[in-house]
Amino acid sequence: MKILVTGGLGFIGSHTVVELINAGYDPIIVDDLSNSNIKILDQLEKIIGLKPAFYQLDLCDAQAVKDFAAKEADLAGIIHFAAYKAVGESVKEPLKYYYNNFYSLINILKAYDGKPLNFVFSSSCTVYGQPDVLPVTEDAPVKAAQSPYGNTKQIAEEILKDIVAAGTGYKITSLRYFNPVGAHQTALIGELPNGVPQNLVPFITQAAIGKREKITVFGDTYNTSDGSCVRDYIHVVDLAKAHVAAIKLMEQPAFSGYDVFNIGTGNGSSVLEVIKAFEEATGVKLKYEIGPPRDGDVEQVWGDVSKSTEKLNWKAELDLSTMMSSAWNWEKYIAQNPL
Ligand code: WQD
């Protein structure tokens, strides 16, 4: 069965393509290559033994999307990753984010409108802001977004709920990711940040390999066990498997129109704990300094994942040490084999 994977050459998309093949699906990748590398297609072939179907496509081009949908009409489902996702950049360039993240979503939904398709949306724990109660559950109040990026996720979820309510034929699940990190166990695919990494773990691995002089811990005076921020880090392979579980859930007749799931481990780790976990997993000593808190950071967030375990029949299996060692293996691989 064909599953369209938009943004399928990206970090989470590429890992999801592998898990779709492992589950017997036939993924079709579309990607505009604005934040991904075409060579990931060759890397995927090395892992799965075949080159998945790929179309370079700008999802903001309505006619091109319509033409694509005419060519690839018989899909069983769509997993929609394609979006800009840098929080800081979204504050500086909100129009770029609203234009891209909404037009791409709306064009793909319109192109297959009316067809009984299963649709998985890549959402984010960012919608919760700083939860009042931890761990945060899916029925926690969605707070005012702290960035245009987070706002695009919140509004997109509302668009999807309205579509299902209108009975257009789509069945939809929104997956609220916590913090995806790590890399495939083959070290052939992983995170490819553009320029200076904004996220913690790619910055750690680049510091470990010597590309960055030291890590700055953004604040250690928070109301947490060691003063640094707490997040729910999840291995990207576990996250990828959650997308396959969501497709399978929607294939069941019992599934009704729309649902939302927290995709995390249910455990929180502080920045300093992640640094320590990396050193213990890899034997590499890291240099870091404490800097000022980063604007927009929430103090602590981790997910209640009981609904995903019970209803999505999915649970994260890989631990923080495996997340760190796999991220390190990937960093060493691309140092030797630049893409
Ligand atoms: C994690 C922690 C930083 C870098 C982002 C997106 C979110 C989601 C996950 C898509 C924070 C600290 C970081 C550094 C540091 N993406 N940090 N030094 O901000 O929790 O979430 O990725 O769905 O939408 O916002 O991830 O990795 O940037 O930061 O101390 O050099 O590490 O302050 O506490 P974040 P992050």
mmCIF file of C-alpha atoms and ligand atoms in Angstrom:
data_model
loop_
_atom_site.group_PDB
_atom_site.id
_atom_site.type_symbol
_atom_site.label_atom_id
_atom_site.label_comp_id
_atom_site.label_asym_id
_atom_site.label_seq_id
_atom_site.Cartn_x
_atom_site.Cartn_y
_atom_site.Cartn_z
ATOM 1 C CA MET A 1 0.000 0.000 0.000
ATOM 2 C CA LYS A 2 1.334 3.412 -1.038
ATOM 3 C CA ILE A 3 2.006 5.971 1.696
ATOM 4 C CA LEU A 4 2.975 9.496 0.659
ATOM 5 C CA VAL A 5 5.716 10.911 2.912
ATOM 6 C CA THR A 6 6.053 14.689 2.500
ATOM 7 C CA GLY A 7 9.439 15.970 3.698
ATOM 8 C CA GLY A 8 10.544 12.355 3.426
ATOM 9 C CA LEU A 9 14.262 13.134 3.018
ATOM 10 C CA GLY A 10 14.355 15.058 6.296
ATOM 11 C CA PHE A 11 15.509 13.814 9.706
ATOM 12 C CA ILE A 12 12.263 12.222 10.931
ATOM 13 C CA GLY A 13 10.857 11.605 7.441
ATOM 14 C CA SER A 14 13.810 9.480 6.308
ATOM 15 C CA HIS A 15 13.690 7.322 9.442
ATOM 16 C CA THR A 16 9.932 6.898 8.932
ATOM 17 C CA VAL A 17 10.499 5.744 5.324
ATOM 18 C CA VAL A 18 12.709 2.938 6.694
ATOM 19 C CA GLU A 19 10.060 1.856 9.213
ATOM 20 C CA LEU A 20 7.297 1.976 6.565
ATOM 21 C CA ILE A 21 9.325 -0.402 4.365
ATOM 22 C CA ASN A 22 9.996 -2.640 7.385
ATOM 23 C CA ALA A 23 6.221 -2.765 7.962
ATOM 24 C CA GLY A 24 5.515 -3.740 4.339
ATOM 25 C CA TYR A 25 4.299 -0.377 3.044
ATOM 26 C CA ASP A 26 5.374 1.335 -0.197
ATOM 27 C CA PRO A 27 6.524 4.884 0.703
ATOM 28 C CA ILE A 28 6.541 7.660 -1.905
ATOM 29 C CA ILE A 29 8.800 10.564 -0.916
ATOM 30 C CA VAL A 30 8.183 14.166 -1.908
ATOM 31 C CA ASP A 31 10.617 16.827 -0.741
ATOM 32 C CA ASP A 32 11.542 20.323 -1.986
ATOM 33 C CA LEU A 33 15.138 19.832 -0.743
ATOM 34 C CA SER A 34 15.007 23.252 1.001
ATOM 35 C CA ASN A 35 16.148 21.677 4.266
ATOM 36 C CA SER A 36 17.303 18.197 3.257
ATOM 37 C CA ASN A 37 19.920 16.453 1.108
ATOM 38 C CA ILE A 38 19.144 14.411 -2.021
ATOM 39 C CA LYS A 39 21.975 12.030 -1.069
ATOM 40 C CA ILE A 40 19.773 10.715 1.757
ATOM 41 C CA LEU A 41 17.980 8.815 -1.026
ATOM 42 C CA ASP A 42 21.178 6.821 -1.684
ATOM 43 C CA GLN A 43 21.637 6.316 2.059
ATOM 44 C CA LEU A 44 18.106 4.928 2.283
ATOM 45 C CA GLU A 45 18.886 2.519 -0.544
ATOM 46 C CA LYS A 46 21.902 1.249 1.442
ATOM 47 C CA ILE A 47 19.627 0.546 4.423
ATOM 48 C CA ILE A 48 16.534 -0.906 2.736
ATOM 49 C CA GLY A 49 18.031 -2.362 -0.444
ATOM 50 C CA LEU A 50 15.862 -0.353 -2.808
ATOM 51 C CA LYS A 51 15.548 3.302 -3.797
ATOM 52 C CA PRO A 52 12.107 4.613 -2.719
ATOM 53 C CA ALA A 53 10.062 6.588 -5.262
ATOM 54 C CA PHE A 54 11.032 10.258 -5.019
ATOM 55 C CA TYR A 55 9.599 13.482 -6.470
ATOM 56 C CA GLN A 56 11.168 16.891 -5.920
ATOM 57 C CA LEU A 57 8.065 18.965 -5.291
ATOM 58 C CA ASP A 58 7.295 22.385 -3.821
ATOM 59 C CA LEU A 59 4.065 21.793 -1.917
ATOM 60 C CA CYS A 60 3.378 25.556 -2.021
ATOM 61 C CA ASP A 61 2.884 25.253 -5.809
ATOM 62 C CA ALA A 62 -0.813 24.308 -5.969
ATOM 63 C CA GLN A 63 -0.773 23.288 -9.646
ATOM 64 C CA ALA A 64 2.321 21.100 -9.211
ATOM 65 C CA VAL A 65 0.669 19.384 -6.239
ATOM 66 C CA LYS A 66 -2.517 18.813 -8.267
ATOM 67 C CA ASP A 67 -0.486 17.332 -11.127
ATOM 68 C CA PHE A 68 1.365 15.091 -8.667
ATOM 69 C CA ALA A 69 -1.913 13.873 -7.123
ATOM 70 C CA ALA A 70 -3.252 13.004 -10.590
ATOM 71 C CA LYS A 71 -0.150 10.874 -11.150
ATOM 72 C CA GLU A 72 -0.120 9.292 -7.670
ATOM 73 C CA ALA A 73 -3.867 8.949 -7.136
ATOM 74 C CA ASP A 74 -4.095 5.588 -5.378
ATOM 75 C CA LEU A 75 -2.586 6.325 -1.985
ATOM 76 C CA ALA A 76 -3.562 4.486 1.206
ATOM 77 C CA GLY A 77 -2.255 7.279 3.402
ATOM 78 C CA ILE A 78 -0.221 10.458 3.806
ATOM 79 C CA ILE A 79 2.356 11.308 6.473
ATOM 80 C CA HIS A 80 2.935 15.046 6.390
ATOM 81 C CA PHE A 81 6.334 16.187 7.710
ATOM 82 C CA ALA A 82 7.065 18.984 5.243
ATOM 83 C CA ALA A 83 7.327 22.260 7.198
ATOM 84 C CA TYR A 84 9.881 24.762 8.436
ATOM 85 C CA LYS A 85 10.682 24.034 12.076
ATOM 86 C CA ALA A 86 13.282 26.426 13.514
ATOM 87 C CA VAL A 87 11.666 28.264 16.420
ATOM 88 C CA GLY A 88 14.134 31.172 16.474
ATOM 89 C CA GLU A 89 13.974 31.670 12.687
ATOM 90 C CA SER A 90 10.168 31.692 12.834
ATOM 91 C CA VAL A 91 10.270 34.682 15.226
ATOM 92 C CA LYS A 92 12.493 36.599 12.786
ATOM 93 C CA GLU A 93 10.584 35.544 9.630
ATOM 94 C CA PRO A 94 6.959 34.797 10.594
ATOM 95 C CA LEU A 95 5.545 35.264 7.059
ATOM 96 C CA LYS A 96 7.969 32.685 5.654
ATOM 97 C CA TYR A 97 6.685 30.204 8.255
ATOM 98 C CA TYR A 98 2.952 30.945 7.881
ATOM 99 C CA TYR A 99 3.181 30.904 4.089
ATOM 100 C CA ASN A 100 5.161 27.673 3.817
ATOM 101 C CA ASN A 101 3.645 25.650 6.647
ATOM 102 C CA PHE A 102 0.014 26.496 5.789
ATOM 103 C CA TYR A 103 0.146 26.498 1.974
ATOM 104 C CA SER A 104 1.958 23.150 1.898
ATOM 105 C CA LEU A 105 -0.576 21.591 4.274
ATOM 106 C CA ILE A 106 -3.626 23.028 2.515
ATOM 107 C CA ASN A 107 -2.429 22.148 -0.993
ATOM 108 C CA ILE A 108 -1.823 18.511 -0.125
ATOM 109 C CA LEU A 109 -5.163 18.231 1.698
ATOM 110 C CA LYS A 110 -7.023 19.833 -1.230
ATOM 111 C CA ALA A 111 -5.292 17.596 -3.781
ATOM 112 C CA TYR A 112 -6.699 14.437 -2.178
ATOM 113 C CA ASP A 113 -9.905 15.994 -0.813
ATOM 114 C CA GLY A 114 -12.823 13.580 -0.641
ATOM 115 C CA LYS A 115 -10.699 10.444 -0.828
ATOM 116 C CA PRO A 116 -10.865 8.099 2.198
ATOM 117 C CA LEU A 117 -7.215 8.600 3.158
ATOM 118 C CA ASN A 118 -5.396 8.108 6.461
ATOM 119 C CA PHE A 119 -3.467 11.277 7.276
ATOM 120 C CA VAL A 120 -0.742 11.594 9.932
ATOM 121 C CA PHE A 121 0.272 15.123 10.929
ATOM 122 C CA SER A 122 3.650 16.016 12.410
ATOM 123 C CA SER A 123 2.760 18.171 15.409
ATOM 124 C CA SER A 124 4.785 19.163 18.450
ATOM 125 C CA CYS A 125 4.780 19.392 22.246
ATOM 126 C CA THR A 126 5.434 23.065 21.576
ATOM 127 C CA VAL A 127 1.637 23.482 21.489
ATOM 128 C CA TYR A 128 1.579 22.983 25.279
ATOM 129 C CA GLY A 129 3.954 25.843 26.084
ATOM 130 C CA GLN A 130 4.890 25.466 29.775
ATOM 131 C CA PRO A 131 2.295 22.977 31.036
ATOM 132 C CA ASP A 132 0.739 23.654 34.462
ATOM 133 C CA VAL A 133 0.753 19.925 35.262
ATOM 134 C CA LEU A 134 3.508 17.429 34.405
ATOM 135 C CA PRO A 135 3.647 14.967 32.786
ATOM 136 C CA VAL A 136 1.459 16.718 30.220
ATOM 137 C CA THR A 137 -1.530 14.827 28.772
ATOM 138 C CA GLU A 138 -3.177 15.310 25.366
ATOM 139 C CA ASP A 139 -6.179 17.042 26.946
ATOM 140 C CA ALA A 140 -4.002 19.679 28.626
ATOM 141 C CA PRO A 141 -4.895 23.191 27.498
ATOM 142 C CA VAL A 142 -3.112 24.289 24.327
ATOM 143 C CA LYS A 143 -1.464 27.537 25.384
ATOM 144 C CA ALA A 144 -0.734 30.688 23.423
ATOM 145 C CA ALA A 145 2.133 29.685 21.146
ATOM 146 C CA GLN A 146 5.521 31.153 22.082
ATOM 147 C CA SER A 147 6.612 31.332 18.433
ATOM 148 C CA PRO A 148 5.101 31.526 14.932
ATOM 149 C CA TYR A 149 6.434 27.985 14.422
ATOM 150 C CA GLY A 150 4.439 26.737 17.412
ATOM 151 C CA ASN A 151 1.434 28.727 16.175
ATOM 152 C CA THR A 152 1.547 26.979 12.799
ATOM 153 C CA LYS A 153 1.320 23.634 14.609
ATOM 154 C CA GLN A 154 -1.601 24.759 16.770
ATOM 155 C CA ILE A 155 -3.574 26.252 13.859
ATOM 156 C CA ALA A 156 -2.812 23.248 11.644
ATOM 157 C CA GLU A 157 -4.361 20.957 14.275
ATOM 158 C CA GLU A 158 -7.510 23.151 14.230
ATOM 159 C CA ILE A 159 -7.638 22.990 10.405
ATOM 160 C CA LEU A 160 -7.414 19.183 10.538
ATOM 161 C CA LYS A 161 -10.179 18.912 13.165
ATOM 162 C CA ASP A 162 -12.463 21.106 11.015
ATOM 163 C CA ILE A 163 -11.791 18.962 7.939
ATOM 164 C CA VAL A 164 -12.730 15.764 9.762
ATOM 165 C CA ALA A 165 -15.846 17.433 11.202
ATOM 166 C CA ALA A 166 -16.889 18.363 7.651
ATOM 167 C CA GLY A 167 -16.753 14.674 6.709
ATOM 168 C CA THR A 168 -14.333 15.006 3.821
ATOM 169 C CA GLY A 169 -13.258 11.355 4.000
ATOM 170 C CA TYR A 170 -9.897 11.876 5.737
ATOM 171 C CA LYS A 171 -9.130 10.025 8.961
ATOM 172 C CA ILE A 172 -6.469 12.028 10.814
ATOM 173 C CA THR A 173 -4.017 11.645 13.702
ATOM 174 C CA SER A 174 -1.799 14.429 15.004
ATOM 175 C CA LEU A 175 1.397 13.239 16.674
ATOM 176 C CA ARG A 176 2.802 15.717 19.209
ATOM 177 C CA TYR A 177 6.536 15.021 19.221
ATOM 178 C CA PHE A 178 8.676 15.800 22.204
ATOM 179 C CA ASN A 179 12.399 16.095 21.440
ATOM 180 C CA PRO A 180 13.542 13.792 18.599
ATOM 181 C CA VAL A 181 17.252 12.868 18.820
ATOM 182 C CA GLY A 182 19.639 10.080 17.809
ATOM 183 C CA ALA A 183 20.119 8.286 14.476
ATOM 184 C CA HIS A 184 19.519 4.983 12.713
ATOM 185 C CA GLN A 185 21.557 2.090 14.109
ATOM 186 C CA THR A 186 23.429 1.782 10.776
ATOM 187 C CA ALA A 187 24.659 5.400 11.177
ATOM 188 C CA LEU A 188 23.716 5.897 7.493
ATOM 189 C CA ILE A 189 20.984 8.460 8.209
ATOM 190 C CA GLY A 190 20.596 11.024 10.975
ATOM 191 C CA GLU A 191 20.112 14.711 11.709
ATOM 192 C CA LEU A 192 21.700 17.143 9.216
ATOM 193 C CA PRO A 193 21.385 20.618 10.780
ATOM 194 C CA ASN A 194 22.042 23.580 8.485
ATOM 195 C CA GLY A 195 24.890 25.741 9.810
ATOM 196 C CA VAL A 196 25.260 26.120 13.584
ATOM 197 C CA PRO A 197 22.892 23.609 15.224
ATOM 198 C CA GLN A 198 20.056 25.231 17.187
ATOM 199 C CA ASN A 199 19.158 21.986 18.950
ATOM 200 C CA LEU A 200 21.094 20.524 21.888
ATOM 201 C CA VAL A 201 22.082 17.045 20.703
ATOM 202 C CA PRO A 202 23.511 17.943 17.276
ATOM 203 C CA PHE A 203 25.449 20.726 19.013
ATOM 204 C CA ILE A 204 26.804 18.179 21.508
ATOM 205 C CA THR A 205 27.937 15.770 18.781
ATOM 206 C CA GLN A 206 29.581 18.596 16.809
ATOM 207 C CA ALA A 207 31.384 19.742 19.959
ATOM 208 C CA ALA A 208 32.469 16.154 20.598
ATOM 209 C CA ILE A 209 33.938 15.816 17.103
ATOM 210 C CA GLY A 210 35.674 19.189 17.398
ATOM 211 C CA LYS A 211 33.504 21.239 15.036
ATOM 212 C CA ARG A 212 32.362 23.454 17.974
ATOM 213 C CA GLU A 213 34.681 24.642 20.735
ATOM 214 C CA LYS A 214 32.270 24.127 23.634
ATOM 215 C CA ILE A 215 28.627 23.791 24.539
ATOM 216 C CA THR A 216 26.726 26.623 26.189
ATOM 217 C CA VAL A 217 24.119 25.433 28.653
ATOM 218 C CA PHE A 218 21.294 27.964 28.347
ATOM 219 C CA GLY A 219 20.689 28.643 32.034
ATOM 220 C CA ASP A 220 21.127 26.699 35.264
ATOM 221 C CA THR A 221 18.851 28.647 37.586
ATOM 222 C CA TYR A 222 15.578 27.025 36.604
ATOM 223 C CA ASN A 223 13.378 25.362 39.193
ATOM 224 C CA THR A 224 14.607 21.861 38.238
ATOM 225 C CA SER A 225 16.784 19.238 39.943
ATOM 226 C CA ASP A 226 20.055 20.749 38.679
ATOM 227 C CA GLY A 227 18.811 24.127 37.468
ATOM 228 C CA SER A 228 18.951 23.302 33.739
ATOM 229 C CA CYS A 229 15.888 22.841 31.499
ATOM 230 C CA VAL A 230 14.139 19.479 31.300
ATOM 231 C CA ARG A 231 12.852 17.860 28.101
ATOM 232 C CA ASP A 232 11.451 14.483 27.003
ATOM 233 C CA TYR A 233 14.072 13.236 24.532
ATOM 234 C CA ILE A 234 12.903 10.426 22.245
ATOM 235 C CA HIS A 235 14.934 8.294 19.831
ATOM 236 C CA VAL A 236 14.064 9.169 16.232
ATOM 237 C CA VAL A 237 13.591 5.459 15.381
ATOM 238 C CA ASP A 238 10.967 5.106 18.137
ATOM 239 C CA LEU A 239 9.332 8.257 16.798
ATOM 240 C CA ALA A 240 9.363 6.852 13.251
ATOM 241 C CA LYS A 241 7.666 3.660 14.456
ATOM 242 C CA ALA A 242 4.900 5.754 16.036
ATOM 243 C CA HIS A 243 3.954 6.977 12.542
ATOM 244 C CA VAL A 244 3.528 3.413 11.304
ATOM 245 C CA ALA A 245 1.431 2.671 14.408
ATOM 246 C CA ALA A 246 -0.767 5.688 13.601
ATOM 247 C CA ILE A 247 -1.366 4.474 10.026
ATOM 248 C CA LYS A 248 -2.249 1.008 11.359
ATOM 249 C CA LEU A 249 -4.605 2.512 13.963
ATOM 250 C CA MET A 250 -6.515 4.419 11.262
ATOM 251 C CA GLU A 251 -6.792 1.306 9.105
ATOM 252 C CA GLN A 252 -8.963 -0.228 11.812
ATOM 253 C CA PRO A 253 -12.722 0.276 11.198
ATOM 254 C CA ALA A 254 -13.154 1.201 14.870
ATOM 255 C CA PHE A 255 -11.073 4.380 14.425
ATOM 256 C CA SER A 256 -13.172 7.545 14.285
ATOM 257 C CA GLY A 257 -12.156 10.709 12.408
ATOM 258 C CA TYR A 258 -9.518 12.526 14.457
ATOM 259 C CA ASP A 259 -7.208 11.867 17.386
ATOM 260 C CA VAL A 260 -4.037 13.308 18.909
ATOM 261 C CA PHE A 261 -1.152 11.522 20.664
ATOM 262 C CA ASN A 262 1.899 12.462 22.732
ATOM 263 C CA ILE A 263 4.982 10.852 21.239
ATOM 264 C CA GLY A 264 7.684 10.880 23.900
ATOM 265 C CA THR A 265 9.208 8.505 26.432
ATOM 266 C CA GLY A 266 7.322 9.847 29.456
ATOM 267 C CA ASN A 267 10.677 10.693 31.083
ATOM 268 C CA GLY A 268 12.293 14.111 31.524
ATOM 269 C CA SER A 269 16.048 14.695 31.298
ATOM 270 C CA SER A 270 17.866 17.954 32.097
ATOM 271 C CA VAL A 271 20.448 19.509 29.793
ATOM 272 C CA LEU A 272 23.215 18.593 32.251
ATOM 273 C CA GLU A 273 21.898 15.028 32.468
ATOM 274 C CA VAL A 274 22.002 14.753 28.668
ATOM 275 C CA ILE A 275 25.596 15.987 28.626
ATOM 276 C CA LYS A 276 26.505 13.401 31.273
ATOM 277 C CA ALA A 277 24.632 10.648 29.404
ATOM 278 C CA PHE A 278 26.573 11.490 26.242
ATOM 279 C CA GLU A 279 29.928 11.342 28.062
ATOM 280 C CA GLU A 280 29.056 8.014 29.693
ATOM 281 C CA ALA A 281 27.715 6.472 26.458
ATOM 282 C CA THR A 282 30.637 7.548 24.291
ATOM 283 C CA GLY A 283 33.592 8.036 26.642
ATOM 284 C CA VAL A 284 34.028 11.516 25.118
ATOM 285 C CA LYS A 285 34.518 14.328 27.651
ATOM 286 C CA LEU A 286 32.588 17.459 26.740
ATOM 287 C CA LYS A 287 33.552 21.078 27.422
ATOM 288 C CA TYR A 288 30.634 23.279 28.423
ATOM 289 C CA GLU A 289 29.931 26.583 30.099
ATOM 290 C CA ILE A 290 26.791 27.980 31.680
ATOM 291 C CA GLY A 291 25.258 30.845 29.695
ATOM 292 C CA PRO A 292 22.101 32.946 30.042
ATOM 293 C CA PRO A 293 18.662 31.374 29.553
ATOM 294 C CA ARG A 294 17.444 31.276 25.906
ATOM 295 C CA ASP A 295 14.388 33.397 25.053
ATOM 296 C CA GLY A 296 11.285 31.293 24.495
ATOM 297 C CA ASP A 297 12.526 28.216 26.325
ATOM 298 C CA VAL A 298 10.008 26.520 28.592
ATOM 299 C CA GLU A 299 11.481 25.394 31.916
ATOM 300 C CA GLN A 300 10.391 21.759 31.878
ATOM 301 C CA VAL A 301 8.147 19.545 29.799
ATOM 302 C CA TRP A 302 7.717 15.820 29.459
ATOM 303 C CA GLY A 303 4.812 13.758 28.195
ATOM 304 C CA ASP A 304 2.226 11.455 29.667
ATOM 305 C CA VAL A 305 2.343 8.726 27.009
ATOM 306 C CA SER A 306 -0.286 6.357 28.453
ATOM 307 C CA LYS A 307 -2.787 7.174 25.684
ATOM 308 C CA SER A 308 -0.222 6.348 22.992
ATOM 309 C CA THR A 309 0.647 3.091 24.763
ATOM 310 C CA GLU A 310 -2.978 2.035 25.177
ATOM 311 C CA LYS A 311 -4.643 3.312 22.000
ATOM 312 C CA LEU A 312 -1.781 3.656 19.524
ATOM 313 C CA ASN A 313 -0.337 0.343 20.711
ATOM 314 C CA TRP A 314 3.115 1.972 20.656
ATOM 315 C CA LYS A 315 5.784 2.635 23.293
ATOM 316 C CA ALA A 316 9.293 4.083 23.068
ATOM 317 C CA GLU A 317 11.897 1.369 23.622
ATOM 318 C CA LEU A 318 15.296 3.038 23.213
ATOM 319 C CA ASP A 319 16.976 4.732 26.174
ATOM 320 C CA LEU A 320 18.949 7.975 26.505
ATOM 321 C CA SER A 321 22.279 6.153 26.274
ATOM 322 C CA THR A 322 21.284 4.622 22.916
ATOM 323 C CA MET A 323 20.085 8.040 21.736
ATOM 324 C CA MET A 324 23.516 9.505 22.565
ATOM 325 C CA SER A 325 25.622 6.665 21.132
ATOM 326 C CA SER A 326 23.624 6.557 17.879
ATOM 327 C CA ALA A 327 23.884 10.331 17.463
ATOM 328 C CA TRP A 328 27.644 10.097 18.026
ATOM 329 C CA ASN A 329 28.053 7.229 15.506
ATOM 330 C CA TRP A 330 26.200 9.311 12.905
ATOM 331 C CA GLU A 331 28.419 12.372 13.577
ATOM 332 C CA LYS A 332 31.533 10.242 13.126
ATOM 333 C CA TYR A 333 30.080 8.725 9.939
ATOM 334 C CA ILE A 334 29.398 12.089 8.262
ATOM 335 C CA ALA A 335 32.819 13.364 9.350
ATOM 336 C CA GLN A 336 34.314 10.529 7.283
ATOM 337 C CA ASN A 337 31.648 10.524 4.544
ATOM 338 C CA PRO A 338 30.423 14.098 3.933
ATOM 339 C CA LEU A 339 27.118 14.016 2.063
HETATM 340 C C1 WQD B 1 16.629 21.516 24.291
HETATM 341 C C2 WQD B 1 17.189 22.091 25.586
HETATM 342 C C3 WQD B 1 17.727 24.421 25.463
HETATM 343 C C4 WQD B 1 21.046 24.088 22.648
HETATM 344 C C5 WQD B 1 12.899 22.082 19.776
HETATM 345 C C6 WQD B 1 11.768 22.737 19.090
HETATM 346 C C7 WQD B 1 10.525 21.906 19.258
HETATM 347 C C8 WQD B 1 10.782 20.509 18.790
HETATM 348 C C9 WQD B 1 11.983 19.917 19.515
HETATM 349 C C10 WQD B 1 10.006 20.059 16.567
HETATM 350 C C11 WQD B 1 16.635 23.464 25.892
HETATM 351 C C12 WQD B 1 18.982 23.586 25.709
HETATM 352 C C13 WQD B 1 19.963 23.807 23.467
HETATM 353 C C14 WQD B 1 22.270 24.532 23.234
HETATM 354 C C15 WQD B 1 21.286 24.353 25.401
HETATM 355 N N1 WQD B 1 10.968 20.496 17.389
HETATM 356 N N2 WQD B 1 20.096 23.932 24.814
HETATM 357 N N3 WQD B 1 22.341 24.638 24.595
HETATM 358 O O1 WQD B 1 13.884 23.949 22.110
HETATM 359 O O2 WQD B 1 13.271 21.892 23.507
HETATM 360 O O3 WQD B 1 12.600 22.018 21.137
HETATM 361 O O4 WQD B 1 13.095 20.776 19.295
HETATM 362 O O5 WQD B 1 8.970 19.574 16.817
HETATM 363 O O6 WQD B 1 9.504 22.500 18.506
HETATM 364 O O7 WQD B 1 11.575 23.970 19.714
HETATM 365 O O8 WQD B 1 14.991 21.698 21.695
HETATM 366 O O9 WQD B 1 17.309 20.963 21.431
HETATM 367 O O10 WQD B 1 16.759 23.410 20.988
HETATM 368 O O11 WQD B 1 16.755 22.540 23.312
HETATM 369 O O12 WQD B 1 21.370 24.459 26.639
HETATM 370 O O13 WQD B 1 23.282 24.808 22.538
HETATM 371 O O14 WQD B 1 18.602 22.260 25.422
HETATM 372 O O15 WQD B 1 17.766 25.594 26.269
HETATM 373 O O16 WQD B 1 16.471 23.575 27.293
HETATM 374 P P1 WQD B 1 13.685 22.486 22.208
HETATM 375 P P2 WQD B 1 16.511 22.168 21.776
#
